[in-house]
Structures are given as C-alpha cells and as structure tokens.
Amino acid sequence: MLDKDVADFLRWTLGTVQHVRVGQQRSASLAAALKSEITRLREAKYEIGSQAYTQAITLLARWGRNSEARTLLEDMKSRGLVSSAEPYEELMKGHAMCGDLHGIQQVIREMHQGGWNITKQAYNYLLMGFSKRGEQSHAISILEAMKENGLQPDRMSYHWAIMACNNYKAARRLFDDMVDRGLQYNDQTFTSLLKTCMKAGDAKNGLQILVESIEAGLKPSSTVFNQVMRLHLKPLDMNAVATLYRKMRDTGIPPDFVTYCIFIRACKLECRGGVKVDARSISLAEAALEQSRRDGVDHREVYREILSLYNKVGDRKKAEDVATLMLKALPGDSRQTDIAPTNWA
C-alpha cells in the first residue's frame, strides 16, 4: 500500500468528513484509534510517508487534539518526511480553531527555522486566532505584514480581521479597504461586520449593514435578521423590531422560532402599564404566536415567551389557556409551562 493510499485509508476508515465537530470524549477515542491504526500499518510494513502523516495531523487538529498532532509532526520531522508547509499549516489551523495564539506563533517560529515561507493560508489562520480573541490591533497589523511581504490578503483574510474588531468604525475601514482592492463581498462579509455591531450593541449600524446587504442583491439569512432585531431590544425600539419582522416575511425569508421569540419579547418589553399600548402589544404577540403555529414553528420557547408576557400583565386566564395549548401542541414536553423563558438567542 502506497503512501497516498494510506492517507486515503486514514481519511475515510475512521468515518470522518471535513469540518465535522466532535465532542471531547469522541475526539479522544478517534485520536486513539488513529494512533493505533498508524502503529498497526507501520508494523505491517506499509509505507507511512508525507501524505499519510499530513492527513493524520489534519484529522487530529480538526478534532482539537493539537498535542497529538504536534507529536506526529515531530515524528515526521525526525524521519525527514516534511516536504511542504502543509503539515505546519494544518497544525496551525487546529490552534486557530481553539483561539490558541501561543500555539500558532510557535508553529510560525518552527516554519521560519525550517526555512518554510509563511503562506497566505498561514497568515489567515493567524488572523482566525486573533479574531477568536478579539485582538483588533494585532489582526490589523497582520494584514499590513501580509502586504509588506508581498502577499495580498484575500476575502477570508479580511473576514477574520473584521471579526477581530471591537468597534464598527475599525471594521468598516477594513471592509472599505477590501472593496477598494477589488475583492467581492458576500453574505459572510456582512455577517462579519454585523458581529462587530453585536459586540458593541450598535443597533444603528447593524440595521445599516442589513439594508446594504439587501441593496447589494444578497439575501440575508433568518439568523442575520434575528441578530439585528436583537440589537433593538436594549434599548427597545418596537417600531424597528416590527419593521424588521415584516421585512423578513416580505423578503421571503421564513422566520424561525428565535424570530418569534424576539418579536414576542419585544411586545412584552413594550408593556409598561399603559392600557392602549399594552393591549396593542398583547395583540401583536398573539398574532405572532398564531403565525408561528401556521408556519409550523411549534417551539417550546415561543410559548414560554408569551406565557412570560401574560404573567407580566397579570392575565392568569390567558396564561393558563396558552399553557394548555402548549401541552396539546407539544405533548411530549412535560416540563413546566409557567416559568420564565430561557436565553434562546
């Protein structure tokens, strides 16, 4: 069996596919199985070469088993099997997914020592690590370093750098720089910008980003709409929430249970003891509940939100009616129906 065949064997026989996330216990058992398989193949005199080692490192890093991946890389180096920067980059990606900047920087030092050039992919993994840690200044510095070293940042470089930003102004500058360099934005670009607004609670710019993405011909997901609606809960802007709720339906994007929860919670927050306002808010919330049922979104949290509203205004009769309705709609759910809603967002 040749090295390439061993690499393919390791990729598929362990039942893994790209980007699958596994739990800690599962990843530990997979890592143990992988090491056992490598040992067995080596004892059977199969060729364990560069491709097989790299594939094993890729799998271990994807499972978050970076220490085991590093052990394989060291073994690979001692056998003189490192023929490209790929195994370093795969290990770097594993550290980046965990936000382990120290691990990433250690790999970069080793690449320098081994005479390997730091590729655009490696820089992007470093940017990923900075984004997970919210290291805005470092991320911007890395973009500049890429340009100085003759590497033009790509769209993913900018996405990670934008997500590292802690304020909209800095993120917007990066977005404009990306567009000025002729890089095409997409849904992920606007989502990266929006995440910056979510960090800062910036409802105004969050709404602007949503409008721009629609005007650009993109179709934002329900998650994007939900995030912008959430930004208008504190402080409450009921008109903005209602407008976004209607716009979402008009755009042909089906609301999910989080959408209905946000809308009903906004109605509850609008209830402040004023008879007319409270009656209108309750009516809107009830209409949303009925719409969710017509849409087939019978979710426990939607019922819990409207129960919370009824409890706030002291309407015990309606609360009991909704509790009964919930038990009929969700007969398998035996949990309490009169407790406060959980943090669904």
XYZ file of C-alpha atoms in Angstrom:
345
model
C 0.000 0.000 0.000
C 1.489 3.325 -1.108
C 1.670 6.475 0.985
C -1.254 8.093 -0.852
C -3.387 5.002 -0.304
C -2.581 5.033 3.406
C -3.558 8.716 3.554
C -6.910 7.922 1.882
C -7.375 4.990 4.235
C -6.874 7.207 7.273
C -9.251 9.794 5.868
C -12.201 7.506 5.290
C -11.991 4.436 7.521
C -12.403 6.486 10.693
C -15.755 7.796 9.487
C -14.719 11.456 9.360
C -15.718 14.222 6.967
C -14.375 17.719 6.641
C -15.459 20.270 9.247
C -17.351 17.789 11.443
C -17.238 18.874 15.066
C -16.959 16.126 17.635
C -17.174 16.187 21.400
C -14.160 15.859 23.677
C -14.783 12.198 24.521
C -15.459 11.315 20.889
C -12.347 13.171 19.683
C -10.204 11.354 22.260
C -11.442 7.951 21.068
C -10.911 8.920 17.426
C -7.395 10.131 18.188
C -6.612 6.853 19.983
C -7.995 4.881 17.049
C -5.924 6.910 14.609
C -2.667 6.365 16.533
C -3.451 2.675 16.843
C -4.090 2.439 13.090
C -0.803 4.174 12.265
C 1.091 1.801 14.578
C -0.615 -1.230 13.026
C 0.141 -0.070 9.479
C 3.769 0.666 10.371
C 4.210 -2.783 11.941
C 2.704 -4.299 8.802
C 5.471 -2.565 6.821
C 3.145 -0.235 4.965
C 4.642 2.999 3.676
C 3.788 5.786 6.131
C 5.002 8.793 4.208
C 4.394 12.518 3.991
C 0.802 12.328 2.735
C -0.312 9.862 5.392
C 1.323 11.843 8.188
C -0.197 15.093 6.919
C -3.650 13.510 6.726
C -3.312 12.210 10.286
C -2.224 15.652 11.528
C -5.182 17.215 9.686
C -7.630 14.860 11.389
C -6.144 15.322 14.857
C -6.098 19.119 14.505
C -9.703 19.108 13.303
C -10.694 17.143 16.407
C -8.880 19.638 18.643
C -6.142 17.125 19.543
C -3.308 19.557 18.867
C -0.795 17.989 21.259
C -1.145 14.614 19.496
C -0.907 16.366 16.124
C 2.301 18.058 17.261
C 3.748 14.689 18.342
C 3.126 13.341 14.841
C 4.699 16.432 13.294
C 7.820 15.969 15.431
C 7.952 12.301 14.398
C 7.509 13.363 10.791
C 10.402 15.851 11.071
C 12.687 13.292 12.721
C 12.075 10.915 9.805
C 12.819 13.652 7.259
C 9.323 13.439 5.788
C 8.358 17.118 5.825
C 8.301 18.064 2.139
C 5.955 21.065 2.257
C 4.484 23.629 4.648
C 1.125 21.793 4.665
C 1.511 19.828 7.948
C 2.564 23.042 9.714
C -0.459 24.854 8.308
C -2.835 22.071 9.367
C -1.481 22.180 12.923
C -1.744 25.967 12.844
C -5.398 25.658 11.825
C -6.047 23.407 14.823
C -4.586 26.027 17.155
C -6.534 28.789 15.375
C -9.847 26.978 15.809
C -9.157 26.936 19.567
C -8.008 30.571 19.626
C -4.585 29.376 20.795
C -2.337 32.247 19.681
C 0.689 30.865 21.524
C 0.386 27.593 19.605
C 0.049 29.426 16.277
C 3.097 31.602 16.957
C 5.119 28.540 17.951
C 4.311 26.870 14.615
C 5.274 30.041 12.728
C 8.654 30.091 14.503
C 9.205 26.469 13.558
C 8.327 27.217 9.934
C 10.902 30.025 9.909
C 13.509 27.727 11.463
C 12.764 25.054 8.869
C 13.153 27.530 6.033
C 9.487 27.453 5.029
C 7.816 30.627 3.771
C 4.789 31.873 5.693
C 1.960 31.442 3.203
C -1.264 33.396 2.852
C -3.099 30.417 4.339
C -0.843 30.518 7.399
C -1.495 34.233 7.835
C -5.234 33.595 7.575
C -5.045 31.011 10.358
C -3.206 33.565 12.480
C -5.973 36.080 11.738
C -8.543 33.448 12.711
C -6.833 33.067 16.072
C -6.792 36.832 16.639
C -10.481 37.079 15.682
C -11.462 34.491 18.285
C -9.602 36.504 20.910
C -10.877 39.913 19.749
C -7.318 41.142 19.141
C -8.146 44.041 16.831
C -4.770 45.809 16.711
C -2.871 42.555 16.140
C -5.215 41.493 13.339
C -4.782 44.822 11.542
C -1.002 44.532 11.969
C -1.055 41.066 10.393
C -2.905 42.417 7.338
C -0.220 45.060 6.936
C 2.533 42.454 7.381
C 0.983 40.347 4.613
C 1.110 43.295 2.216
C 4.696 44.141 3.183
C 5.724 40.538 2.472
C 4.161 40.624 -0.973
C 1.083 38.598 -0.042
C -2.217 40.188 -0.995
C -4.914 39.499 1.632
C -7.901 37.634 0.223
C -11.530 37.851 1.250
C -11.066 35.398 4.114
C -8.173 37.497 5.433
C -10.496 40.473 5.674
C -13.349 38.451 7.129
C -11.203 37.262 10.040
C -9.701 40.712 10.549
C -13.151 42.335 10.601
C -14.379 39.826 13.171
C -11.387 40.676 15.381
C -12.534 44.314 15.538
C -14.187 45.628 18.686
C -15.870 48.629 17.080
C -17.761 49.260 13.876
C -15.576 52.137 12.717
C -12.442 49.978 12.512
C -14.367 47.096 10.921
C -15.868 49.427 8.325
C -12.440 50.730 7.339
C -11.326 47.160 6.678
C -14.495 46.471 4.680
C -13.931 49.574 2.529
C -10.270 48.626 2.031
C -11.334 45.165 0.897
C -13.781 46.599 -1.649
C -11.209 49.159 -2.864
C -8.825 46.271 -3.575
C -11.395 44.705 -5.878
C -12.399 41.848 -3.574
C -16.061 40.888 -3.908
C -18.103 40.900 -0.725
C -20.672 38.216 0.080
C -23.060 37.193 2.863
C -20.156 36.275 5.115
C -18.637 39.747 4.722
C -21.771 41.441 6.005
C -22.148 38.829 8.729
C -18.596 39.609 9.882
C -19.468 43.319 10.039
C -22.661 42.554 11.909
C -20.803 40.544 14.546
C -18.807 43.684 15.325
C -22.070 45.556 15.902
C -23.313 42.733 18.122
C -20.216 43.074 20.326
C -20.802 46.807 20.753
C -24.615 46.705 20.905
C -24.630 49.033 17.878
C -28.231 48.843 16.598
C -27.969 51.773 14.164
C -25.053 50.391 12.180
C -26.395 46.847 12.467
C -29.537 47.987 10.647
C -27.431 49.825 8.068
C -25.452 46.654 7.327
C -28.662 44.668 6.810
C -30.073 47.307 4.442
C -26.801 47.445 2.476
C -26.672 43.669 2.079
C -30.232 43.623 0.683
C -29.478 46.537 -1.653
C -26.385 44.639 -2.839
C -28.686 41.859 -4.030
C -27.859 39.442 -1.225
C -30.492 37.524 0.706
C -29.665 37.646 4.429
C -30.473 34.562 6.454
C -33.009 34.449 9.280
C -30.046 34.445 11.687
C -28.877 37.828 10.358
C -32.369 39.312 10.701
C -32.627 37.878 14.214
C -29.330 39.425 15.254
C -30.378 42.867 14.030
C -33.762 42.520 15.752
C -31.999 41.603 18.990
C -29.919 44.774 18.775
C -33.178 46.763 19.003
C -34.310 45.145 22.265
C -31.931 47.123 24.506
C -32.972 49.906 24.436
C -36.275 48.803 22.965
C -37.236 50.163 19.560
C -40.532 48.412 18.911
C -41.053 50.097 15.538
C -37.666 48.816 14.304
C -38.377 45.276 15.545
C -41.818 45.255 13.894
C -40.417 46.669 10.649
C -37.667 44.051 10.523
C -40.204 41.306 11.274
C -42.373 42.452 8.336
C -39.369 42.990 6.047
C -38.194 39.468 6.758
C -41.506 37.999 5.625
C -41.721 40.352 2.615
C -38.216 39.268 1.534
C -39.350 35.649 1.523
C -37.220 34.587 4.470
C -39.178 32.264 6.777
C -38.968 33.293 10.449
C -37.660 30.635 12.815
C -38.501 30.136 16.481
C -35.869 32.700 17.524
C -37.555 35.331 15.320
C -40.893 34.762 17.019
C -39.277 34.743 20.448
C -37.584 38.091 19.796
C -40.768 39.667 18.466
C -42.903 38.463 21.376
C -40.248 39.525 23.880
C -40.256 42.999 22.316
C -44.032 43.088 22.780
C -43.557 42.148 26.435
C -40.974 44.887 26.954
C -43.404 47.357 25.357
C -45.981 46.568 28.063
C -45.423 49.204 30.727
C -48.842 49.550 32.299
C -50.463 51.765 29.666
C -53.836 50.285 28.722
C -53.755 51.145 24.998
C -50.107 50.301 24.464
C -50.388 47.062 26.430
C -53.482 45.975 24.501
C -51.752 46.645 21.180
C -48.589 44.822 22.253
C -50.535 41.816 23.512
C -52.495 41.699 20.252
C -49.267 41.751 18.208
C -47.753 38.987 20.339
C -50.867 36.819 19.996
C -50.847 37.330 16.228
C -47.191 36.280 16.137
C -47.971 33.125 18.114
C -50.758 32.223 15.712
C -48.486 32.899 12.741
C -45.785 30.690 14.216
C -48.291 27.870 14.527
C -49.441 28.354 10.916
C -45.786 28.276 9.856
C -45.303 25.005 11.720
C -42.920 26.590 14.241
C -44.401 24.952 17.335
C -41.475 25.540 19.654
C -41.479 25.431 23.432
C -39.625 28.743 23.744
C -42.234 30.656 21.698
C -44.951 29.530 24.112
C -42.750 30.371 27.078
C -42.242 33.902 25.783
C -45.941 34.633 25.522
C -46.531 32.990 28.900
C -43.970 35.385 30.313
C -45.858 38.299 28.717
C -49.178 37.204 30.238
C -47.538 36.760 33.623
C -46.141 40.290 33.375
C -49.549 41.865 32.683
C -51.252 39.606 35.239
C -53.580 37.801 32.837
C -53.667 34.402 34.514
C -56.575 33.138 32.412
C -54.734 33.639 29.109
C -51.569 32.196 30.632
C -53.455 29.023 31.537
C -55.005 28.846 28.054
C -51.581 29.105 26.393
C -50.148 26.513 28.785
C -52.927 24.126 27.766
C -52.349 24.927 24.094
C -48.649 24.253 24.515
C -49.234 20.859 26.093
C -51.530 19.913 23.202
C -49.083 21.141 20.573
C -46.058 19.604 22.303
C -47.461 16.547 24.104
C -44.029 15.078 24.710
C -42.848 18.144 26.654
C -43.638 17.555 30.325
C -41.577 20.492 31.619
C -43.136 23.422 33.432
C -45.078 25.881 31.298
C -45.260 28.895 33.603
C -41.566 29.588 34.194
C -39.536 32.410 32.627
C -38.171 31.816 29.127
C -34.602 30.737 28.704
C -31.890 32.586 26.823
C -32.827 31.298 23.374
C -30.744 33.827 21.423
